[in-house]
mmCIF file of C-alpha atoms in Angstrom:
data_model
loop_
_atom_site.group_PDB
_atom_site.id
_atom_site.type_symbol
_atom_site.label_atom_id
_atom_site.label_comp_id
_atom_site.label_asym_id
_atom_site.label_seq_id
_atom_site.Cartn_x
_atom_site.Cartn_y
_atom_site.Cartn_z
ATOM 1 C CA UNK A 60 9.276 21.205 -30.053
ATOM 2 C CA UNK A 61 12.344 22.194 -28.031
ATOM 3 C CA UNK A 62 10.722 25.563 -27.266
ATOM 4 C CA UNK A 63 7.440 24.183 -25.998
ATOM 5 C CA UNK A 64 8.498 23.743 -22.351
ATOM 6 C CA UNK A 65 9.229 27.507 -22.222
ATOM 7 C CA UNK A 66 5.632 28.500 -22.912
ATOM 8 C CA UNK A 67 4.644 31.726 -21.085
ATOM 9 C CA UNK A 68 1.631 31.528 -18.779
ATOM 10 C CA UNK A 69 -1.378 33.578 -19.919
ATOM 11 C CA UNK A 70 -1.753 36.911 -18.122
ATOM 12 C CA UNK A 71 1.691 36.969 -16.480
ATOM 13 C CA UNK A 72 3.253 39.775 -18.524
ATOM 14 C CA UNK A 73 4.824 37.625 -21.220
ATOM 15 C CA UNK A 74 2.891 37.548 -24.499
ATOM 16 C CA UNK A 75 1.374 34.076 -24.530
ATOM 17 C CA UNK A 76 -0.751 34.811 -27.599
ATOM 18 C CA UNK A 77 2.282 35.820 -29.677
ATOM 19 C CA UNK A 78 4.069 32.683 -28.502
ATOM 20 C CA UNK A 79 1.127 30.554 -29.648
ATOM 21 C CA UNK A 80 1.182 32.244 -33.059
ATOM 22 C CA UNK A 81 4.937 31.708 -33.362
ATOM 23 C CA UNK A 82 4.712 28.019 -32.445
ATOM 24 C CA UNK A 83 1.770 27.485 -34.799
ATOM 25 C CA UNK A 84 3.752 29.013 -37.669
ATOM 26 C CA UNK A 85 6.822 26.910 -36.875
ATOM 27 C CA UNK A 86 4.733 23.741 -36.721
ATOM 28 C CA UNK A 87 2.986 24.372 -40.031
ATOM 29 C CA UNK A 88 6.260 25.332 -41.735
ATOM 30 C CA UNK A 89 7.794 22.122 -40.413
ATOM 31 C CA UNK A 90 5.009 20.041 -41.935
ATOM 32 C CA UNK A 91 3.594 18.845 -38.620
ATOM 33 C CA UNK A 92 -0.003 17.649 -38.434
ATOM 34 C CA UNK A 93 -2.104 20.612 -37.227
ATOM 35 C CA UNK A 94 -4.043 18.440 -34.759
ATOM 36 C CA UNK A 95 -0.740 17.374 -33.187
ATOM 37 C CA UNK A 96 0.290 21.034 -33.000
ATOM 38 C CA UNK A 97 -2.922 21.840 -31.137
ATOM 39 C CA UNK A 98 -2.422 18.978 -28.675
ATOM 40 C CA UNK A 99 1.242 19.915 -28.087
ATOM 41 C CA UNK A 100 0.412 23.552 -27.413
ATOM 42 C CA UNK A 101 -2.406 22.736 -25.014
ATOM 43 C CA UNK A 102 -0.081 20.488 -23.009
ATOM 44 C CA UNK A 103 2.770 23.015 -22.984
ATOM 45 C CA UNK A 104 0.972 26.161 -21.824
ATOM 46 C CA UNK A 105 0.904 26.493 -18.010
ATOM 47 C CA UNK A 106 -1.958 27.980 -16.025
ATOM 48 C CA UNK A 107 -1.799 31.734 -15.712
ATOM 49 C CA UNK A 108 -3.670 34.733 -14.315
ATOM 50 C CA UNK A 109 -6.104 34.740 -17.204
ATOM 51 C CA UNK A 110 -8.086 31.898 -18.709
ATOM 52 C CA UNK A 111 -6.818 30.675 -22.062
ATOM 53 C CA UNK A 112 -9.703 30.932 -24.512
ATOM 54 C CA UNK A 113 -10.624 27.616 -26.092
ATOM 55 C CA UNK A 114 -10.446 29.222 -29.535
ATOM 56 C CA UNK A 115 -6.990 30.817 -29.195
ATOM 57 C CA UNK A 116 -4.912 27.840 -30.278
ATOM 58 C CA UNK A 117 -7.211 26.665 -33.133
ATOM 59 C CA UNK A 118 -7.461 30.263 -34.423
ATOM 60 C CA UNK A 119 -3.669 30.598 -34.417
ATOM 61 C CA UNK A 120 -3.224 27.313 -36.297
ATOM 62 C CA UNK A 121 -5.935 28.289 -38.768
ATOM 63 C CA UNK A 122 -4.206 31.625 -39.456
ATOM 64 C CA UNK A 123 -0.848 29.895 -39.874
ATOM 65 C CA UNK A 124 -2.306 27.415 -42.343
ATOM 66 C CA UNK A 125 -4.102 30.152 -44.254
ATOM 67 C CA UNK A 126 -0.976 32.334 -44.447
ATOM 68 C CA UNK A 127 1.521 29.589 -45.229
ATOM 69 C CA UNK A 128 -0.411 26.822 -46.989
ATOM 70 C CA UNK A 129 -3.554 28.457 -48.249
ATOM 71 C CA UNK A 130 -5.671 26.055 -46.209
ATOM 72 C CA UNK A 131 -7.755 26.064 -43.048
ATOM 73 C CA UNK A 132 -7.847 24.168 -39.764
ATOM 74 C CA UNK A 133 -10.944 22.528 -38.311
ATOM 75 C CA UNK A 134 -10.454 21.132 -34.761
ATOM 76 C CA UNK A 135 -11.659 17.607 -34.132
ATOM 77 C CA UNK A 136 -14.945 17.350 -32.343
ATOM 78 C CA UNK A 137 -14.761 15.947 -28.832
ATOM 79 C CA UNK A 138 -15.774 12.268 -29.116
ATOM 80 C CA UNK A 139 -19.054 11.177 -27.623
ATOM 81 C CA UNK A 140 -18.798 8.879 -24.585
ATOM 82 C CA UNK A 141 -18.797 5.183 -25.474
ATOM 83 C CA UNK A 142 -20.780 4.634 -22.286
ATOM 84 C CA UNK A 143 -24.091 6.469 -22.677
ATOM 85 C CA UNK A 144 -25.637 5.685 -19.288
ATOM 86 C CA UNK A 145 -22.660 5.416 -16.974
ATOM 87 C CA UNK A 146 -24.594 4.610 -13.806
ATOM 88 C CA UNK A 147 -26.475 1.755 -15.468
ATOM 89 C CA UNK A 148 -23.299 0.388 -17.097
ATOM 90 C CA UNK A 149 -21.462 0.469 -13.782
ATOM 91 C CA UNK A 150 -24.299 -1.362 -12.052
ATOM 92 C CA UNK A 151 -24.322 -4.080 -14.733
ATOM 93 C CA UNK A 152 -20.615 -4.681 -14.086
ATOM 94 C CA UNK A 153 -21.143 -4.724 -10.316
ATOM 95 C CA UNK A 154 -23.993 -7.206 -10.656
ATOM 96 C CA UNK A 155 -21.725 -9.604 -12.601
ATOM 97 C CA UNK A 156 -19.100 -9.762 -9.839
ATOM 98 C CA UNK A 157 -18.090 -13.125 -8.443
ATOM 99 C CA UNK A 158 -15.783 -11.587 -5.844
ATOM 100 C CA UNK A 159 -17.640 -9.571 -3.239
ATOM 101 C CA UNK A 160 -15.318 -9.316 -0.230
ATOM 102 C CA UNK A 161 -11.850 -8.000 0.444
ATOM 103 C CA UNK A 162 -10.728 -11.432 1.680
ATOM 104 C CA UNK A 163 -11.791 -13.097 -1.589
ATOM 105 C CA UNK A 164 -9.994 -10.411 -3.588
ATOM 106 C CA UNK A 165 -6.862 -10.868 -1.501
ATOM 107 C CA UNK A 166 -6.940 -14.643 -1.999
ATOM 108 C CA UNK A 167 -7.463 -14.310 -5.767
ATOM 109 C CA UNK A 168 -4.310 -12.228 -6.289
ATOM 110 C CA UNK A 169 -1.914 -13.866 -8.825
ATOM 111 C CA UNK A 170 1.020 -12.702 -6.685
ATOM 112 C CA UNK A 171 0.703 -14.100 -3.186
ATOM 113 C CA UNK A 172 0.348 -11.142 -0.809
ATOM 114 C CA UNK A 173 1.876 -10.843 2.626
ATOM 115 C CA UNK A 174 -0.472 -11.060 5.615
ATOM 116 C CA UNK A 175 1.584 -8.255 7.150
ATOM 117 C CA UNK A 176 1.252 -5.077 5.022
ATOM 118 C CA UNK A 177 4.748 -4.004 6.065
ATOM 119 C CA UNK A 178 6.041 -6.275 3.297
ATOM 120 C CA UNK A 179 3.893 -4.613 0.632
ATOM 121 C CA UNK A 180 6.315 -1.840 -0.478
ATOM 122 C CA UNK A 181 9.086 -4.246 -1.488
ATOM 123 C CA UNK A 182 6.620 -6.694 -3.054
ATOM 124 C CA UNK A 183 5.076 -3.938 -5.189
ATOM 125 C CA UNK A 184 8.445 -2.558 -6.315
ATOM 126 C CA UNK A 185 9.952 -5.966 -7.101
ATOM 127 C CA UNK A 186 6.874 -7.066 -9.068
ATOM 128 C CA UNK A 187 6.091 -4.063 -11.263
ATOM 129 C CA UNK A 188 9.447 -2.369 -11.907
ATOM 130 C CA UNK A 189 12.958 -2.933 -13.198
ATOM 131 C CA UNK A 190 15.726 -2.400 -10.595
ATOM 132 C CA UNK A 191 16.981 0.743 -12.353
ATOM 133 C CA UNK A 192 13.576 2.409 -12.820
ATOM 134 C CA UNK A 193 13.434 5.801 -11.086
ATOM 135 C CA UNK A 194 10.370 6.049 -8.848
ATOM 136 C CA UNK A 195 8.990 8.944 -6.791
ATOM 137 C CA UNK A 196 7.806 8.090 -3.248
ATOM 138 C CA UNK A 197 7.041 10.685 -0.593
ATOM 139 C CA UNK A 198 4.668 13.158 1.020
ATOM 140 C CA UNK A 199 1.993 14.812 -1.118
ATOM 141 C CA UNK A 200 3.749 18.186 -1.370
ATOM 142 C CA UNK A 201 7.353 17.002 -1.708
ATOM 143 C CA UNK A 202 8.851 17.846 -5.091
ATOM 144 C CA UNK A 203 12.639 17.580 -4.660
ATOM 145 C CA UNK A 204 15.021 15.130 -6.302
ATOM 146 C CA UNK A 205 15.607 13.397 -2.946
ATOM 147 C CA UNK A 206 12.195 11.709 -3.295
ATOM 148 C CA UNK A 207 13.243 9.980 -6.534
ATOM 149 C CA UNK A 208 15.486 6.900 -6.389
ATOM 150 C CA UNK A 209 16.119 3.762 -8.392
ATOM 151 C CA UNK A 210 13.863 0.885 -7.373
ATOM 152 C CA UNK A 211 16.846 -1.151 -6.179
ATOM 153 C CA UNK A 212 17.819 1.733 -3.868
ATOM 154 C CA UNK A 213 14.295 2.074 -2.507
ATOM 155 C CA UNK A 214 14.242 -1.652 -1.753
ATOM 156 C CA UNK A 215 17.604 -1.495 0.031
ATOM 157 C CA UNK A 216 16.425 1.544 2.005
ATOM 158 C CA UNK A 217 13.203 -0.156 3.109
ATOM 159 C CA UNK A 218 14.947 -3.410 4.008
ATOM 160 C CA UNK A 219 17.346 -1.452 6.200
ATOM 161 C CA UNK A 220 14.445 -0.062 8.212
ATOM 162 C CA UNK A 221 13.506 2.981 6.149
ATOM 163 C CA UNK A 222 9.839 3.830 5.834
ATOM 164 C CA UNK A 223 8.213 4.396 2.461
ATOM 165 C CA UNK A 224 6.215 7.605 2.165
ATOM 166 C CA UNK A 225 2.422 7.638 1.987
ATOM 167 C CA UNK A 226 2.307 8.348 -1.757
ATOM 168 C CA UNK A 227 3.851 6.998 -4.944
ATOM 169 C CA UNK A 228 3.783 8.019 -8.596
ATOM 170 C CA UNK A 229 3.218 4.675 -10.324
ATOM 171 C CA UNK A 230 5.020 5.725 -13.511
ATOM 172 C CA UNK A 231 8.847 5.796 -13.737
ATOM 173 C CA UNK A 232 10.404 9.275 -13.743
ATOM 174 C CA UNK A 233 13.283 10.803 -15.688
ATOM 175 C CA UNK A 234 14.998 12.307 -12.643
ATOM 176 C CA UNK A 235 15.235 15.609 -14.536
ATOM 177 C CA UNK A 236 13.673 18.881 -13.445
ATOM 178 C CA UNK A 237 10.610 20.059 -15.349
ATOM 179 C CA UNK A 238 7.827 22.602 -14.870
ATOM 180 C CA UNK A 239 4.350 22.253 -13.434
ATOM 181 C CA UNK A 240 1.248 23.570 -15.205
ATOM 182 C CA UNK A 241 1.617 26.649 -13.009
ATOM 183 C CA UNK A 242 5.108 27.226 -14.409
ATOM 184 C CA UNK A 243 6.965 26.204 -11.230
ATOM 185 C CA UNK A 244 10.100 23.999 -11.304
ATOM 186 C CA UNK A 245 9.563 20.450 -10.079
ATOM 187 C CA UNK A 246 10.971 16.944 -10.430
ATOM 188 C CA UNK A 247 7.500 15.348 -10.271
ATOM 189 C CA UNK A 248 5.401 16.667 -13.119
ATOM 190 C CA UNK A 249 3.729 15.153 -16.156
ATOM 191 C CA UNK A 250 6.654 16.275 -18.327
ATOM 192 C CA UNK A 251 9.175 14.453 -16.107
ATOM 193 C CA UNK A 252 7.422 11.067 -16.419
ATOM 194 C CA UNK A 253 9.634 8.785 -18.489
ATOM 195 C CA UNK A 254 7.126 6.063 -19.402
ATOM 196 C CA UNK A 255 3.364 5.962 -19.039
ATOM 197 C CA UNK A 256 2.788 2.413 -17.783
ATOM 198 C CA UNK A 257 -0.068 2.762 -15.320
ATOM 199 C CA UNK A 258 -3.024 5.068 -14.899
ATOM 200 C CA UNK A 259 -4.640 5.448 -11.483
ATOM 201 C CA UNK A 260 -8.400 5.144 -11.123
ATOM 202 C CA UNK A 261 -10.638 5.622 -8.106
ATOM 203 C CA UNK A 262 -14.313 6.228 -7.493
ATOM 204 C CA UNK A 263 -15.953 9.210 -5.850
ATOM 205 C CA UNK A 264 -18.856 8.243 -3.629
ATOM 206 C CA UNK A 265 -19.140 4.528 -4.408
ATOM 207 C CA UNK A 266 -19.370 2.158 -1.453
ATOM 208 C CA UNK A 267 -16.319 0.058 -0.667
ATOM 209 C CA UNK A 268 -18.252 -3.154 -1.316
ATOM 210 C CA UNK A 269 -19.328 -1.967 -4.763
ATOM 211 C CA UNK A 270 -15.776 -0.829 -5.552
ATOM 212 C CA UNK A 271 -14.543 -4.381 -4.867
ATOM 213 C CA UNK A 272 -17.299 -5.822 -7.030
ATOM 214 C CA UNK A 273 -16.628 -3.394 -9.881
ATOM 215 C CA UNK A 274 -12.845 -3.877 -10.055
ATOM 216 C CA UNK A 275 -13.168 -7.645 -9.759
ATOM 217 C CA UNK A 276 -15.627 -7.809 -12.677
ATOM 218 C CA UNK A 277 -14.562 -5.079 -15.113
ATOM 219 C CA UNK A 278 -12.607 -6.288 -18.144
ATOM 220 C CA UNK A 279 -9.524 -4.088 -17.775
ATOM 221 C CA UNK A 280 -5.847 -5.071 -17.324
ATOM 222 C CA UNK A 281 -5.321 -4.350 -13.632
ATOM 223 C CA UNK A 282 -1.790 -4.451 -12.227
ATOM 224 C CA UNK A 283 -2.623 -3.526 -8.633
ATOM 225 C CA UNK A 284 -5.485 -2.707 -6.304
ATOM 226 C CA UNK A 285 -4.486 -0.717 -3.247
ATOM 227 C CA UNK A 286 -6.522 -0.104 -0.125
ATOM 228 C CA UNK A 287 -6.060 3.627 0.519
ATOM 229 C CA UNK A 288 -6.581 3.203 4.243
ATOM 230 C CA UNK A 289 -9.702 5.317 3.826
ATOM 231 C CA UNK A 290 -12.869 5.006 1.782
ATOM 232 C CA UNK A 291 -11.385 4.315 -1.628
ATOM 233 C CA UNK A 292 -9.518 1.604 -3.503
ATOM 234 C CA UNK A 293 -6.878 2.742 -6.003
ATOM 235 C CA UNK A 294 -6.691 0.712 -9.200
ATOM 236 C CA UNK A 295 -3.544 0.734 -11.343
ATOM 237 C CA UNK A 296 -4.530 -0.028 -14.930
ATOM 238 C CA UNK A 297 -1.807 -1.281 -17.278
ATOM 239 C CA UNK A 298 -2.127 1.226 -20.134
ATOM 240 C CA UNK A 299 0.469 -0.609 -22.230
ATOM 241 C CA UNK A 300 -2.113 -3.375 -22.630
ATOM 242 C CA UNK A 301 -4.709 -0.916 -23.922
ATOM 243 C CA UNK A 302 -2.726 0.966 -26.585
ATOM 244 C CA UNK A 303 0.769 1.412 -27.920
ATOM 245 C CA UNK A 304 2.205 4.113 -25.687
ATOM 246 C CA UNK A 305 5.788 5.195 -26.346
ATOM 247 C CA UNK A 306 5.786 8.543 -24.538
ATOM 248 C CA UNK A 307 3.985 10.070 -21.573
ATOM 249 C CA UNK A 308 2.431 12.633 -23.940
ATOM 250 C CA UNK A 309 0.947 9.921 -26.151
ATOM 251 C CA UNK A 310 -0.277 8.064 -23.106
ATOM 252 C CA UNK A 311 -1.961 11.072 -21.569
ATOM 253 C CA UNK A 312 -3.790 11.891 -24.803
ATOM 254 C CA UNK A 313 -4.913 8.287 -25.373
ATOM 255 C CA UNK A 314 -5.913 7.559 -21.801
ATOM 256 C CA UNK A 315 -7.574 10.895 -21.064
ATOM 257 C CA UNK A 316 -9.491 11.158 -24.329
ATOM 258 C CA UNK A 317 -10.493 7.520 -24.689
ATOM 259 C CA UNK A 318 -10.399 5.446 -21.526
ATOM 260 C CA UNK A 319 -11.331 8.246 -19.125
ATOM 261 C CA UNK A 320 -13.551 10.663 -21.052
ATOM 262 C CA UNK A 321 -15.457 8.024 -22.988
ATOM 263 C CA UNK A 322 -15.668 5.118 -20.544
ATOM 264 C CA UNK A 323 -14.520 5.552 -16.940
ATOM 265 C CA UNK A 324 -15.664 9.087 -16.091
ATOM 266 C CA UNK A 325 -19.269 8.424 -17.200
ATOM 267 C CA UNK A 326 -19.253 5.476 -14.760
ATOM 268 C CA UNK A 327 -18.160 7.676 -11.840
ATOM 269 C CA UNK A 328 -14.348 7.455 -11.852
ATOM 270 C CA UNK A 329 -12.615 10.638 -10.640
ATOM 271 C CA UNK A 330 -11.826 12.636 -13.786
ATOM 272 C CA UNK A 331 -8.675 14.143 -12.231
ATOM 273 C CA UNK A 332 -6.803 10.800 -12.175
ATOM 274 C CA UNK A 333 -5.772 10.566 -15.823
ATOM 275 C CA UNK A 334 -2.468 12.477 -15.842
ATOM 276 C CA UNK A 335 0.814 10.484 -15.860
ATOM 277 C CA UNK A 336 2.210 11.969 -12.608
ATOM 278 C CA UNK A 337 -0.942 11.285 -10.609
ATOM 279 C CA UNK A 338 -0.267 10.193 -7.021
ATOM 280 C CA UNK A 339 -1.507 6.923 -5.601
ATOM 281 C CA UNK A 340 -1.404 5.643 -2.059
ATOM 282 C CA UNK A 341 1.734 3.628 -1.318
ATOM 283 C CA UNK A 342 0.949 0.232 0.201
ATOM 284 C CA UNK A 343 2.677 -0.545 3.474
ATOM 285 C CA UNK A 344 2.135 2.909 4.990
ATOM 286 C CA UNK A 345 0.141 3.254 8.211
ATOM 287 C CA UNK A 346 -2.259 6.211 8.256
ATOM 288 C CA UNK A 347 -2.282 7.511 11.816
ATOM 289 C CA UNK A 348 -5.276 9.788 11.205
ATOM 290 C CA UNK A 349 -7.329 6.805 9.972
ATOM 291 C CA UNK A 350 -5.774 4.167 12.220
ATOM 292 C CA UNK A 351 -5.517 1.956 9.150
ATOM 293 C CA UNK A 352 -2.955 0.475 6.772
ATOM 294 C CA UNK A 353 -2.618 1.238 3.118
ATOM 295 C CA UNK A 354 -2.237 -2.245 1.694
ATOM 296 C CA UNK A 355 -2.209 -4.364 -1.426
ATOM 297 C CA UNK A 356 -5.455 -6.154 -2.243
ATOM 298 C CA UNK A 357 -4.429 -7.493 -5.671
ATOM 299 C CA UNK A 358 -1.151 -7.641 -7.581
ATOM 300 C CA UNK A 359 -0.369 -8.932 -11.073
ATOM 301 C CA UNK A 360 2.980 -8.655 -12.819
ATOM 302 C CA UNK A 361 1.418 -8.581 -16.289
ATOM 303 C CA UNK A 362 -1.835 -6.710 -15.655
ATOM 304 C CA UNK A 363 -5.026 -8.677 -16.205
ATOM 305 C CA UNK A 364 -8.751 -8.742 -15.647
ATOM 306 C CA UNK A 365 -9.445 -10.219 -12.210
ATOM 307 C CA UNK A 366 -12.289 -12.516 -13.298
#
């Protein structure tokens, strides 16, 4: 496991295939479940100049099992979506909504929201985090350590007149440097997320009114709804309420394979939102290009269905 972060990218000169074979052999010799080996290797290998064949990792594990254990490896089939007709299921949820306007959603929030969105950053941080949690806040392309501070330091900074950036990673970070899927060093990657607490969900192409109806009626533990200052509403779903998640890796596998692939994506949720270091809009930021505030529409300390 300690060698997994050093995976060579396919097609960059280093022998990625040999590395896969070596890791597969080590995993089988160590008695690790072959399905866990496959998942670990898929997460560890960065994007490269060539496309990693879907069969490369299973074939390597199968060879390792055959050579070392006299057995074979059969990958698990991708589960069928729980939601068969996503559009119809989404419409049924929308039709059940009792909250239909932004004002009603705002008034229903368990945590009383400020009328002035300038107070939203501190309210969000105080409600959903411990003072010592490390949180990334900044511009979309910022990756340095200076964008990660303890929540108590962010609050002090904002109260002294500092402005919170337009984006936030909802999940606490380690503060350590990791590598992106492209093999580049960064402090804000999936492998530098400390705890997977929240997944971000947003719709592509659904009207704002129907987004409000959907999130107010769907039976999911919602910690926050954030007006992006544009067309979309960002929902933070409390993944700890959905499954036991001890690591970011476990969380990504559970949320991506179950909640997203089987339920949310068929209903029109953006499929790219499921990774632990996904950015969300930070409430309390004014978008000059839109002439609109990013603001809290709903906030719950414990995460709960709205209606």
